[in-house]
mmCIF file with all atom_site columns, C-alpha atoms in Angstrom:
data_model
loop_
_atom_site.group_PDB
_atom_site.id
_atom_site.type_symbol
_atom_site.label_atom_id
_atom_site.label_alt_id
_atom_site.label_comp_id
_atom_site.label_asym_id
_atom_site.label_entity_id
_atom_site.label_seq_id
_atom_site.pdbx_PDB_ins_code
_atom_site.Cartn_x
_atom_site.Cartn_y
_atom_site.Cartn_z
_atom_site.occupancy
_atom_site.B_iso_or_equiv
_atom_site.pdbx_formal_charge
_atom_site.auth_seq_id
_atom_site.auth_comp_id
_atom_site.auth_asym_id
_atom_site.auth_atom_id
_atom_site.pdbx_PDB_model_num
ATOM 1  C CA . MET Z 1 1  ? 81.355  91.367  195.009 1.00 0.00 ? 184 MET Z CA 1
ATOM 2  C CA . LYS Z 1 2  ? 83.130  94.158  195.010 1.00 0.00 ? 185 LYS Z CA 1
ATOM 3  C CA . ILE Z 1 3  ? 86.012  95.206  197.857 1.00 0.00 ? 186 ILE Z CA 1
ATOM 4  C CA . LEU Z 1 4  ? 87.579  98.287  197.689 1.00 0.00 ? 187 LEU Z CA 1
ATOM 5  C CA . ALA Z 1 5  ? 91.358  98.546  197.734 1.00 0.00 ? 188 ALA Z CA 1
ATOM 6  C CA . LEU Z 1 6  ? 93.365  101.328 199.754 1.00 0.00 ? 189 LEU Z CA 1
ATOM 7  C CA . GLU Z 1 7  ? 97.294  100.902 198.618 1.00 0.00 ? 190 GLU Z CA 1
ATOM 8  C CA . ASP Z 1 8  ? 99.794  103.793 198.282 1.00 0.00 ? 191 ASP Z CA 1
ATOM 9  C CA . ASP Z 1 9  ? 102.135 101.835 196.779 1.00 0.00 ? 192 ASP Z CA 1
ATOM 10 C CA . PRO Z 1 10 ? 101.578 100.883 193.423 1.00 0.00 ? 193 PRO Z CA 1
ATOM 11 C CA . VAL Z 1 11 ? 103.386 98.199  192.912 1.00 0.00 ? 194 VAL Z CA 1
ATOM 12 C CA . GLU Z 1 12 ? 101.504 96.514  196.352 1.00 0.00 ? 195 GLU Z CA 1
ATOM 13 C CA . ARG Z 1 13 ? 98.560  98.138  194.879 1.00 0.00 ? 196 ARG Z CA 1
ATOM 14 C CA . ALA Z 1 14 ? 98.701  96.174  191.752 1.00 0.00 ? 197 ALA Z CA 1
ATOM 15 C CA . ILE Z 1 15 ? 99.766  92.429  193.231 1.00 0.00 ? 198 ILE Z CA 1
ATOM 16 C CA . LEU Z 1 16 ? 96.719  93.300  196.028 1.00 0.00 ? 199 LEU Z CA 1
ATOM 17 C CA . ARG Z 1 17 ? 94.034  94.434  192.964 1.00 0.00 ? 200 ARG Z CA 1
ATOM 18 C CA . GLU Z 1 18 ? 95.506  91.087  190.804 1.00 0.00 ? 201 GLU Z CA 1
ATOM 19 C CA . ALA Z 1 19 ? 95.764  88.649  193.797 1.00 0.00 ? 202 ALA Z CA 1
ATOM 20 C CA . LEU Z 1 20 ? 91.416  89.342  194.472 1.00 0.00 ? 203 LEU Z CA 1
ATOM 21 C CA . GLN Z 1 21 ? 90.971  89.464  191.595 1.00 0.00 ? 204 GLN Z CA 1
ATOM 22 C CA . ARG Z 1 22 ? 91.544  86.168  190.854 1.00 0.00 ? 205 ARG Z CA 1
ATOM 23 C CA . LEU Z 1 23 ? 89.971  85.050  193.992 1.00 0.00 ? 206 LEU Z CA 1
ATOM 24 C CA . ASP Z 1 24 ? 86.712  86.600  191.573 1.00 0.00 ? 207 ASP Z CA 1
ATOM 25 C CA . TYR Z 1 25 ? 86.406  90.198  193.401 1.00 0.00 ? 208 TYR Z CA 1
ATOM 26 C CA . ASP Z 1 26 ? 85.700  93.213  191.119 1.00 0.00 ? 209 ASP Z CA 1
ATOM 27 C CA . VAL Z 1 27 ? 88.508  95.327  192.720 1.00 0.00 ? 210 VAL Z CA 1
ATOM 28 C CA . ILE Z 1 28 ? 88.609  99.077  193.080 1.00 0.00 ? 211 ILE Z CA 1
ATOM 29 C CA . ALA Z 1 29 ? 91.730  99.837  193.744 1.00 0.00 ? 212 ALA Z CA 1
ATOM 30 C CA . ALA Z 1 30 ? 93.089  103.665 194.662 1.00 0.00 ? 213 ALA Z CA 1
ATOM 31 C CA . ALA Z 1 31 ? 96.084  105.126 196.259 1.00 0.00 ? 214 ALA Z CA 1
ATOM 32 C CA . GLU Z 1 32 ? 94.592  107.282 198.571 1.00 0.00 ? 215 GLU Z CA 1
ATOM 33 C CA . GLY Z 1 33 ? 91.283  108.160 199.772 1.00 0.00 ? 216 GLY Z CA 1
ATOM 34 C CA . GLU Z 1 34 ? 89.683  111.570 198.303 1.00 0.00 ? 217 GLU Z CA 1
ATOM 35 C CA . ALA Z 1 35 ? 90.275  108.735 195.131 1.00 0.00 ? 218 ALA Z CA 1
ATOM 36 C CA . ALA Z 1 36 ? 88.973  105.886 196.319 1.00 0.00 ? 219 ALA Z CA 1
ATOM 37 C CA . TRP Z 1 37 ? 85.880  107.973 196.744 1.00 0.00 ? 220 TRP Z CA 1
ATOM 38 C CA . VAL Z 1 38 ? 85.796  109.447 193.216 1.00 0.00 ? 221 VAL Z CA 1
ATOM 39 C CA . ALA Z 1 39 ? 86.208  105.836 192.157 1.00 0.00 ? 222 ALA Z CA 1
ATOM 40 C CA . VAL Z 1 40 ? 83.432  104.390 194.086 1.00 0.00 ? 223 VAL Z CA 1
ATOM 41 C CA . TRP Z 1 41 ? 80.704  107.398 193.168 1.00 0.00 ? 224 TRP Z CA 1
ATOM 42 C CA . ARG Z 1 42 ? 81.031  106.639 189.354 1.00 0.00 ? 225 ARG Z CA 1
#
């Protein structure tokens, strides 16, 4: 399952991504909304 994670703090974003990946999620992480849209539509 894919999860879109938005977090502006880079350290928190990395922690969140790693935690979700350990639970076998496919993580798309971004710092803000526009970057998230770009990442999703790639």
